Coordinates of C-alpha atoms in Angstrom, one line a residue:
X1 CA 117.0 6.6 70.5
X2 CA 113.9 5.1 70.2
X3 CA 112.2 8.2 70.3
X4 CA 115.0 10.5 68.7
X5 CA 115.3 7.3 65.7
X6 CA 111.4 7.2 65.0
X7 CA 111.9 11.3 64.4
X8 CA 114.5 10.8 62.2
X9 CA 112.6 8.8 59.5
X10 CA 109.4 11.0 59.9
X11 CA 110.8 13.7 59.2
X12 CA 113.6 12.7 56.7
X13 CA 112.0 9.6 54.6
X14 CA 114.2 10.6 51.9
X15 CA 117.5 9.1 54.5
X16 CA 117.8 5.8 53.8
X17 CA 117.2 2.8 56.7
X18 CA 122.1 2.6 56.8
X19 CA 121.7 7.0 57.4
X20 CA 119.5 6.8 60.0
X21 CA 122.2 4.1 61.4
X22 CA 125.1 6.0 61.3
X23 CA 123.3 9.3 63.0
X24 CA 122.2 7.4 64.9
X25 CA 125.9 5.8 65.9
X26 CA 127.4 9.5 65.4
X27 CA 124.6 11.0 67.8
X28 CA 125.5 8.3 70.5
X29 CA 129.2 8.7 69.8
X30 CA 128.4 13.1 70.4
X31 CA 126.5 11.8 73.7
X32 CA 123.4 12.2 72.9
X33 CA 121.0 10.3 75.2
X34 CA 117.7 12.7 74.9
X35 CA 115.4 14.3 72.9
X36 CA 117.2 17.9 75.3
X37 CA 120.3 16.6 74.2
X38 CA 119.9 17.5 70.7
X39 CA 120.5 21.1 71.6
X40 CA 124.0 20.8 71.2
X41 CA 124.6 18.9 67.9
X42 CA 126.9 21.0 65.8
X43 CA 127.1 20.6 61.4
X44 CA 131.1 19.6 62.1
X45 CA 129.6 16.8 65.0
X46 CA 127.5 15.2 61.6
X47 CA 130.2 15.8 59.2
X48 CA 131.9 12.3 59.0
X49 CA 128.0 11.4 57.8
X50 CA 126.7 14.1 56.2
X51 CA 127.0 16.3 53.3
X52 CA 127.6 19.5 54.9
X53 CA 124.0 20.7 53.3
X54 CA 122.8 17.9 55.2
X55 CA 124.3 18.2 58.4
X56 CA 122.3 22.2 58.3
X57 CA 119.6 20.8 57.8
X58 CA 119.4 18.0 60.5
X59 CA 121.1 20.3 62.8
X60 CA 118.0 22.6 62.0
X61 CA 115.2 20.3 63.2
X62 CA 117.3 19.3 65.8
X63 CA 117.2 22.2 67.1
X64 CA 113.8 22.9 66.8
X65 CA 113.0 19.5 69.2
X66 CA 115.2 20.3 71.6
X67 CA 114.3 22.4 74.9
X68 CA 115.5 25.4 74.8
X69 CA 118.0 25.5 78.5
X70 CA 117.6 29.6 79.6
X71 CA 120.7 31.7 78.1
X72 CA 123.3 32.7 81.0
X73 CA 126.7 34.1 80.8
X74 CA 129.6 32.4 79.4
X75 CA 132.7 32.0 81.3
X76 CA 135.5 31.0 79.8
X77 CA 138.5 28.5 80.7
X78 CA 142.3 30.6 81.3
X79 CA 144.6 29.3 78.6
X80 CA 147.6 31.6 77.1
X81 CA 145.1 32.2 73.5
X82 CA 141.4 32.8 76.3
X83 CA 142.5 36.5 76.3
X84 CA 139.6 37.7 73.7
X85 CA 136.1 37.8 75.5
X86 CA 132.1 39.0 75.0
X87 CA 132.0 42.8 76.9
X88 CA 128.3 44.8 77.2
X89 CA 127.2 47.1 75.0
X90 CA 124.5 49.0 75.3
X91 CA 121.3 48.1 73.0
X92 CA 120.3 49.4 70.4
X93 CA 116.4 47.8 70.5
X94 CA 115.6 47.5 74.1
X95 CA 112.6 46.2 73.6
X96 CA 114.7 43.9 70.9
X97 CA 115.0 39.8 72.1
X98 CA 117.8 38.8 73.9
X99 CA 121.4 39.2 72.3
X100 CA 124.4 39.4 72.7
X101 CA 124.3 43.1 73.5
X102 CA 121.7 42.7 76.4
X103 CA 124.1 39.8 78.4
X104 CA 126.1 39.7 80.9
X105 CA 130.0 40.5 80.6
X106 CA 131.9 37.6 81.1
X107 CA 135.1 37.1 82.8
X108 CA 138.4 35.5 82.2
X109 CA 139.1 33.6 85.1
X110 CA 141.9 34.0 87.5
X111 CA 145.1 34.0 86.4
X112 CA 146.3 30.9 88.6
X113 CA 144.6 28.7 86.3
X114 CA 146.0 29.4 83.2
X115 CA 147.7 25.7 83.3
X116 CA 145.0 24.3 84.8
X117 CA 146.3 21.2 83.3
X118 CA 149.3 20.7 83.9
X119 CA 148.0 21.2 88.4
X120 CA 144.7 18.8 87.6
X121 CA 145.0 15.8 89.5
X122 CA 143.2 13.1 88.3
X123 CA 141.1 12.0 91.4
X124 CA 141.2 8.3 92.5
X125 CA 141.0 8.9 95.5
X126 CA 137.0 10.2 94.7
X127 CA 136.8 5.8 92.3
X128 CA 134.2 3.8 93.6
X129 CA 136.7 1.6 95.7
X130 CA 135.5 -2.0 93.6
X131 CA 136.4 0.3 90.3
X132 CA 139.9 0.3 91.5
X133 CA 140.0 -2.6 92.5
X134 CA 139.7 -3.3 89.4
X135 CA 142.4 -0.9 88.1
X136 CA 144.9 -2.3 90.4
X137 CA 144.7 -5.7 89.5
X138 CA 144.9 -5.0 85.6
X139 CA 141.4 -6.6 85.2
X140 CA 139.2 -4.2 82.2
X141 CA 136.2 -2.7 84.2
X142 CA 132.2 -2.3 83.8
X143 CA 130.8 -0.4 81.8
X144 CA 128.7 0.9 84.3
X145 CA 132.0 2.0 86.5
X146 CA 133.5 3.2 83.4
X147 CA 130.4 5.5 83.7
X148 CA 130.9 6.4 86.3
X149 CA 135.1 6.9 86.6
X150 CA 134.1 9.8 83.0
X151 CA 131.5 11.2 85.8
X152 CA 134.2 12.0 88.4
X153 CA 136.7 12.6 86.8
X154 CA 134.9 15.4 84.3
X155 CA 132.6 16.6 87.9
X156 CA 136.5 17.8 89.1
X157 CA 137.9 18.9 85.8
X158 CA 134.9 21.2 85.3
X159 CA 135.2 22.8 89.6
X160 CA 138.2 24.0 88.2
X161 CA 138.0 24.9 84.0
X162 CA 134.0 25.0 83.9
X163 CA 134.9 24.1 79.8
X164 CA 137.4 21.8 79.4
X165 CA 138.8 21.0 75.5
X166 CA 139.2 18.7 72.7
X167 CA 143.1 18.9 73.8
X168 CA 142.2 18.9 77.7
X169 CA 140.2 15.8 77.6
X170 CA 142.7 14.2 75.2
X171 CA 145.6 15.0 77.2
X172 CA 143.8 13.4 81.2
X173 CA 143.1 10.1 78.7
X174 CA 146.9 10.0 77.8
X175 CA 147.5 10.5 81.8
X176 CA 144.7 8.4 82.6
X177 CA 145.7 4.8 79.7
X178 CA 149.2 5.9 80.8
X179 CA 148.3 4.8 84.9
X180 CA 146.2 2.1 83.8
X181 CA 147.1 0.9 80.5
X182 CA 146.1 -2.9 81.0
X183 CA 142.7 -2.2 82.0
X184 CA 141.3 1.0 80.0
X185 CA 143.7 1.2 76.7
X186 CA 142.5 0.7 73.6
X187 CA 143.2 -3.6 72.7
X188 CA 141.9 -6.0 70.6
X189 CA 143.9 -9.3 72.7
X190 CA 147.0 -6.9 72.7
X191 CA 147.3 -4.6 69.9
X192 CA 146.6 -1.5 71.2
X193 CA 144.6 0.0 68.2
X194 CA 145.3 4.2 67.6
X195 CA 146.3 5.9 70.3
X196 CA 145.4 3.6 72.6
X197 CA 143.5 6.1 74.8
X198 CA 140.5 7.9 71.2
X199 CA 137.7 5.7 73.1
X200 CA 138.4 7.3 76.8
X201 CA 139.1 11.4 75.7
X202 CA 135.8 10.8 73.3
X203 CA 134.1 9.7 76.2
X204 CA 135.2 12.3 78.7
X205 CA 134.1 14.6 76.0
X206 CA 130.7 14.1 75.3
X207 CA 130.2 13.6 79.2
X208 CA 131.9 17.7 78.8
X209 CA 129.9 18.9 76.7
X210 CA 126.9 16.9 78.4
X211 CA 127.9 18.1 81.6
X212 CA 127.5 22.0 80.3
X213 CA 125.0 22.5 78.2
X214 CA 122.7 24.3 80.4
X215 CA 124.9 26.5 80.3
X216 CA 125.4 27.3 76.6
X217 CA 125.5 30.3 76.2
X218 CA 123.4 31.1 72.5
X219 CA 126.1 33.0 71.2
X220 CA 128.4 31.5 68.6
X221 CA 132.1 32.5 69.5
X222 CA 134.8 32.0 66.8
X223 CA 137.8 29.2 68.2
X224 CA 140.5 29.9 68.5
X225 CA 143.6 28.1 67.3
X226 CA 144.2 26.2 70.1
X227 CA 140.7 24.5 70.1
X228 CA 140.8 23.6 66.4
X229 CA 141.1 20.5 65.2
X230 CA 144.2 19.1 65.1
X231 CA 143.8 17.0 62.4
X232 CA 142.7 19.6 60.3
X233 CA 144.6 20.1 57.3
X234 CA 145.2 21.9 54.3
X235 CA 143.7 20.1 50.5
X236 CA 147.4 20.6 48.6
X237 CA 148.6 18.5 51.7
X238 CA 145.2 15.9 51.2
X239 CA 145.9 13.8 48.7
X240 CA 149.9 12.8 49.9
X241 CA 148.5 12.8 53.1
X242 CA 146.3 9.5 52.3
X243 CA 148.6 7.7 49.5
X244 CA 151.5 7.5 52.6
X245 CA 149.0 6.9 55.6
X246 CA 150.4 3.4 57.5
X247 CA 153.1 3.7 54.9
X248 CA 157.1 4.3 55.9
X249 CA 158.9 4.0 52.9
X250 CA 156.6 4.9 50.8
X251 CA 159.0 7.7 48.5
X252 CA 162.3 6.1 49.1
X253 CA 165.1 9.4 47.9
X254 CA 167.8 7.1 46.5
X255 CA 168.3 3.4 44.6
X256 CA 170.0 1.0 46.4
X257 CA 173.7 1.4 46.1
X258 CA 174.3 -1.3 44.3
X259 CA 172.1 -0.9 41.8
X260 CA 172.1 2.0 39.1
X261 CA 169.4 2.7 36.6
X262 CA 170.6 0.2 33.6
X263 CA 170.6 -2.7 36.4
X264 CA 167.2 -1.7 38.1
X265 CA 166.0 -1.7 33.8
X266 CA 167.6 -5.4 33.4
X267 CA 166.1 -6.6 37.4
X268 CA 162.8 -5.7 35.7
X269 CA 163.1 -7.1 31.6
X270 CA 164.0 -10.5 33.6
X271 CA 160.7 -10.3 35.8
X272 CA 158.4 -9.6 32.9
X273 CA 160.1 -12.7 31.2
X274 CA 160.0 -14.9 34.1
X275 CA 156.6 -13.4 33.6
X276 CA 155.8 -14.4 29.9
X277 CA 157.6 -18.4 30.6
X278 CA 155.5 -19.0 34.0
X279 CA 158.6 -19.5 36.0
X280 CA 157.3 -17.7 39.5
X281 CA 160.0 -19.3 41.3
X282 CA 159.5 -17.9 44.7
X283 CA 162.7 -16.7 46.5
X284 CA 163.9 -15.2 42.8
X285 CA 160.8 -13.1 42.3
X286 CA 161.1 -12.2 46.0
X287 CA 164.9 -10.8 45.6
X288 CA 163.6 -9.4 42.6
X289 CA 161.3 -7.5 43.2
X290 CA 163.2 -6.0 47.1
X291 CA 165.7 -4.8 44.5
X292 CA 163.5 -2.8 42.1
X293 CA 161.1 -1.2 45.1
X294 CA 162.4 2.2 43.9
X295 CA 161.5 2.0 41.0
X296 CA 158.2 1.1 41.6
X297 CA 157.4 3.2 43.4
X298 CA 158.8 5.8 40.9
X299 CA 155.9 3.9 38.6
X300 CA 153.1 4.3 40.8
X301 CA 153.3 7.4 43.0
X302 CA 154.1 9.2 39.0
X303 CA 150.4 7.9 38.6
X304 CA 151.0 5.4 36.1
X305 CA 148.0 3.2 35.5
X306 CA 146.6 0.0 36.9
X307 CA 146.8 -1.4 33.1
X308 CA 150.7 -0.3 32.3
X309 CA 152.1 -1.9 36.6
X310 CA 150.1 -4.6 35.1
X311 CA 152.8 -5.0 31.6
X312 CA 155.0 -3.3 33.2
X313 CA 155.6 -5.2 36.6
X314 CA 152.7 -8.4 36.4
X315 CA 154.6 -9.5 39.3
X316 CA 152.4 -6.9 41.8
X317 CA 150.0 -8.5 40.9
X318 CA 150.8 -12.0 42.3
X319 CA 150.0 -13.1 46.4
X320 CA 154.9 -13.3 46.1
X321 CA 154.8 -10.1 44.8
X322 CA 152.0 -8.0 46.3
X323 CA 153.3 -9.5 49.7
X324 CA 156.9 -8.5 49.5
X325 CA 155.6 -4.7 47.9
X326 CA 153.7 -4.4 50.8
X327 CA 156.1 -5.4 53.2
X328 CA 158.3 -3.8 52.3
X329 CA 155.9 -0.5 52.0
X330 CA 154.5 -1.1 55.8
X331 CA 157.1 -2.9 57.6
X332 CA 154.8 -5.3 58.5
X333 CA 155.6 -8.6 58.1
X334 CA 153.1 -11.9 57.9
X335 CA 151.3 -9.8 60.2
X336 CA 147.2 -11.0 58.9
X337 CA 147.7 -14.5 58.8
X338 CA 149.4 -14.8 62.5
X339 CA 146.6 -11.6 63.5
X340 CA 143.9 -13.8 62.2
X341 CA 145.0 -16.9 63.9
X342 CA 144.5 -15.1 67.3
X343 CA 142.0 -12.8 66.9
X344 CA 139.6 -14.4 64.1
X345 CA 138.1 -17.1 65.8
X346 CA 137.2 -14.4 69.2
X347 CA 135.6 -11.6 67.1
X348 CA 133.7 -14.1 64.9
X349 CA 132.1 -15.6 68.2
X350 CA 131.2 -12.0 69.5
X351 CA 130.1 -11.6 66.0
X352 CA 127.8 -14.5 66.2
X353 CA 126.7 -14.5 69.4
X354 CA 126.7 -11.1 71.4
X355 CA 125.8 -7.9 67.8
X356 CA 123.8 -10.6 65.8
X357 CA 120.6 -11.3 68.6
X358 CA 120.7 -7.1 69.1
X359 CA 121.4 -6.7 65.0
X360 CA 118.3 -8.0 62.4
X361 CA 120.9 -7.6 60.0
X362 CA 124.3 -8.9 61.4
X363 CA 121.4 -12.0 62.3
X364 CA 120.2 -12.4 58.5
X365 CA 123.8 -12.6 57.1
X366 CA 124.7 -15.0 60.2
X367 CA 122.4 -17.5 59.0
X368 CA 123.1 -17.2 54.8
X369 CA 126.7 -17.7 56.0
X370 CA 125.4 -20.8 58.0
X371 CA 123.2 -21.8 55.0
X372 CA 125.9 -21.6 53.1
X373 CA 129.6 -22.6 54.1
X374 CA 131.2 -25.9 53.9
X375 CA 133.7 -27.6 56.6
X376 CA 135.2 -24.9 58.5
X377 CA 138.2 -23.5 58.4
X378 CA 140.3 -20.2 58.6
X379 CA 138.7 -18.8 54.6
X380 CA 135.7 -20.3 55.8
X381 CA 136.0 -17.9 59.0
X382 CA 137.6 -15.4 57.2
X383 CA 134.4 -14.9 54.7
X384 CA 131.9 -14.8 58.1
X385 CA 134.2 -12.4 59.9
X386 CA 133.4 -9.6 56.3
X387 CA 130.2 -10.2 56.0
X388 CA 129.6 -10.4 59.7
X389 CA 131.8 -7.2 59.7
X390 CA 130.2 -5.9 57.1
X391 CA 126.4 -6.2 57.8
X392 CA 127.7 -4.0 61.0
X393 CA 128.8 -1.9 60.3
X394 CA 126.0 -1.4 57.3
X395 CA 128.2 -1.5 54.2
X396 CA 127.0 -3.7 51.2
X397 CA 129.1 -5.6 49.5
X398 CA 128.4 -4.9 46.1
X399 CA 131.7 -3.2 46.4
X400 CA 134.7 -5.3 47.4
X401 CA 132.3 -8.6 45.7
X402 CA 131.5 -9.3 41.9
X403 CA 129.3 -12.3 41.3
X404 CA 130.0 -14.8 38.1
X405 CA 129.8 -17.8 36.3
X406 CA 131.9 -19.9 38.2
X407 CA 132.8 -20.8 33.9
X408 CA 133.8 -17.4 33.3
X409 CA 136.4 -16.2 31.6
X410 CA 138.2 -12.8 32.9
X411 CA 138.1 -11.0 29.1
X412 CA 134.0 -12.7 29.6
X413 CA 133.4 -9.8 32.2
X414 CA 130.8 -7.3 32.1
X415 CA 133.5 -4.0 33.4
X416 CA 131.9 -1.6 33.6
X417 CA 129.8 -3.2 36.0
X418 CA 132.8 -4.0 38.4
X419 CA 133.3 -0.6 40.1
X420 CA 136.8 1.2 40.4
X421 CA 138.5 -0.2 43.8
X422 CA 139.4 -3.2 44.3
X423 CA 137.1 -5.5 44.1
X424 CA 137.1 -9.8 44.6
X425 CA 135.0 -11.8 41.8
X426 CA 133.9 -14.2 43.0
X427 CA 133.8 -17.5 40.3
X428 CA 130.8 -19.1 42.0
X429 CA 127.6 -18.5 43.9
X430 CA 129.1 -17.9 47.1
X431 CA 132.8 -17.3 48.6
X432 CA 132.2 -20.1 50.8
X433 CA 131.3 -22.2 47.5
X434 CA 133.2 -21.0 44.8
X435 CA 136.9 -23.3 43.9
X436 CA 138.4 -19.7 42.3
X437 CA 138.4 -15.9 42.6
X438 CA 139.8 -13.4 40.4
X439 CA 140.7 -9.0 41.6
X440 CA 140.1 -5.8 39.9
X441 CA 141.0 -2.7 40.3
X442 CA 140.9 0.2 38.2
X443 CA 137.7 -2.4 36.7
X444 CA 140.8 -3.9 35.1
X445 CA 141.5 -8.0 36.2
X446 CA 145.1 -7.9 36.8
X447 CA 144.8 -12.0 38.3
X448 CA 142.2 -13.6 37.6
X449 CA 143.2 -17.2 38.9
X450 CA 143.3 -16.9 42.5
X451 CA 143.2 -20.8 44.5
X452 CA 142.7 -18.7 48.2
X453 CA 139.8 -17.1 49.0
X454 CA 142.4 -15.6 51.9
X455 CA 145.3 -15.0 49.1
X456 CA 142.3 -12.7 47.8
X457 CA 141.9 -11.1 50.1
X458 CA 144.8 -10.3 51.2
X459 CA 145.6 -8.6 47.6
X460 CA 142.8 -6.5 47.3
X461 CA 143.9 -5.8 50.7
X462 CA 147.0 -5.0 49.6
X463 CA 146.4 -2.8 46.2
X464 CA 145.3 -0.1 48.4
X465 CA 148.4 1.1 49.9
X466 CA 150.5 -0.4 46.8
X467 CA 148.7 1.5 44.6
X468 CA 148.1 4.3 46.8
X469 CA 144.1 4.1 46.3
X470 CA 141.9 5.5 49.6
X471 CA 139.3 3.4 51.0
X472 CA 136.3 4.2 49.6
X473 CA 133.1 5.5 51.6
X474 CA 130.6 2.6 51.2
X475 CA 133.5 0.5 53.1
X476 CA 135.3 2.8 55.4
X477 CA 134.0 1.3 58.1
X478 CA 134.8 -2.4 57.1
X479 CA 138.0 -2.0 55.8
X480 CA 139.3 0.7 58.8
X481 CA 138.2 -2.2 61.2
X482 CA 139.9 -5.3 59.2
X483 CA 143.4 -2.5 58.9
X484 CA 143.1 -2.4 62.3
X485 CA 142.6 -5.4 63.5
X486 CA 144.8 -8.2 61.8
X487 CA 147.4 -6.1 60.0
X488 CA 148.2 -3.8 63.0
X489 CA 148.1 -0.8 60.3
X490 CA 147.4 2.0 63.1
X491 CA 148.5 5.6 62.2
X492 CA 147.5 8.0 65.4
X493 CA 146.7 10.4 62.6
X494 CA 145.1 11.2 59.0
X495 CA 142.7 8.9 57.8
X496 CA 142.4 6.0 54.5
X497 CA 138.9 7.2 53.0
X498 CA 138.7 9.0 50.4
X499 CA 138.3 13.2 51.4
X500 CA 134.7 14.9 50.8
X501 CA 134.6 18.0 50.9
X502 CA 134.5 20.2 53.6
X503 CA 134.3 16.8 56.3
X504 CA 136.7 16.4 58.9
X505 CA 139.8 13.9 59.6
X506 CA 138.5 11.5 62.6
X507 CA 141.9 9.7 64.1
X508 CA 139.5 6.9 64.6
X509 CA 136.0 6.3 62.8
X510 CA 133.9 6.3 65.6
X511 CA 132.1 3.1 64.9
X512 CA 135.4 1.5 64.5
X513 CA 135.7 2.4 68.0
X514 CA 132.5 1.9 69.6
X515 CA 133.0 -2.2 67.8
X516 CA 137.1 -2.4 69.2
X517 CA 135.5 -1.0 72.8
X518 CA 132.7 -3.5 73.1
X519 CA 134.7 -5.8 71.7
X520 CA 137.5 -5.5 73.9
X521 CA 134.5 -5.5 77.3
X522 CA 133.4 -8.7 76.7
X523 CA 136.8 -10.5 76.1
X524 CA 137.6 -9.1 80.1
X525 CA 134.1 -11.3 80.6

């Protein structure tokens, strides 16, 4: 892999180190371990990292670096959709290079194998005894044993079908996790991540691709509908999928029976008056926010600007109002603090003692945190976790934090320098030293006096869901990991990351999935 990294940096000097790191992660996730493996990288494998044109450029280079295997006829796994196959036709130019027309016929396998996936039995008996002991005792297998299990299972799969599909791998991964959930499920501190079998499905599919690489013909066939990525959706559906991602009550159809349009407006005006009089009685505000939730969602989903929402619903940008709205929207009550108390120290320990020694950026960020931080506490640990996560994923803090002098007022901030996404404005030289924080959304300061980093972070994160804002690409891995780990928002479909043209949707970010798997292995040591 070091040779591949060097070649990438030499051939594409315009690629930043951050992009090279992302490419290496994507290649590893696709099962690339040697130069020869590069032959089988496809453009769509890179769409979560690169634009289409850049992906094509990379794939062209990758194929020029790899060793071209001998061309052999492809056999087709029988399925209801696999009735179409290549046939032999006379070559118009006998002396021309090998082409589709000069290939031998390709035949389907016997009809008895059509429903192979339904009859396939996972070869538990072939697994090493030490591994089976581990599974039976509900212990997590070591990475070495997990890889051995993948090899054995895929070998049996390919004895039945020489080209298992993504759906096949996913179905088998689901069965394996169902039988031994304690040992194989994707979890962090007991919380299931995504479907719970995403990482196992990814490993099975990667092994399939590696195992069949010498048998892949040079002919590209169109994918049948059954092989298409089930996560792809039409452009017209994209916005609604992202906006509703993780929500259970995004667009309520009816207001409470006890409410009318007039009563909603009266409560709205009551809250505005309370805000002007600085009367922020928590119980009263929460009750009013919940009573008028129907009207709030109506205005938000119509696209009312953040500035107007600040004027009409000022308590939505305060802790008590945001918490009430977010809980109603997602159905999650007090999950963040509870989960951070359970998982925060363990994650921080992993980043400090496992990741930092191997990653220079994380190591440098850790030294900086240790230099700047004061007395330990939950806020201090949260700042460290976020800082180290961003360094681990190679994501910059400029889209999450904006630093100003501790005496600077909200109206004195240079708004054009603020990112458009929700941003924590730090009144001081560092998050550790600051006594006051602000929150900005769409380059508007929506709350200019927050005294706790934890509260500021929760307001910032909640804004993405409450106001239909997509995660910026520059923070996609950090925010998705925090979302799944601490907020326990784990949809099996869709993404909260802003869309790029022709990008493929992934159920779980591969880099997030890798960290989750590494952390789960660490927890069992």
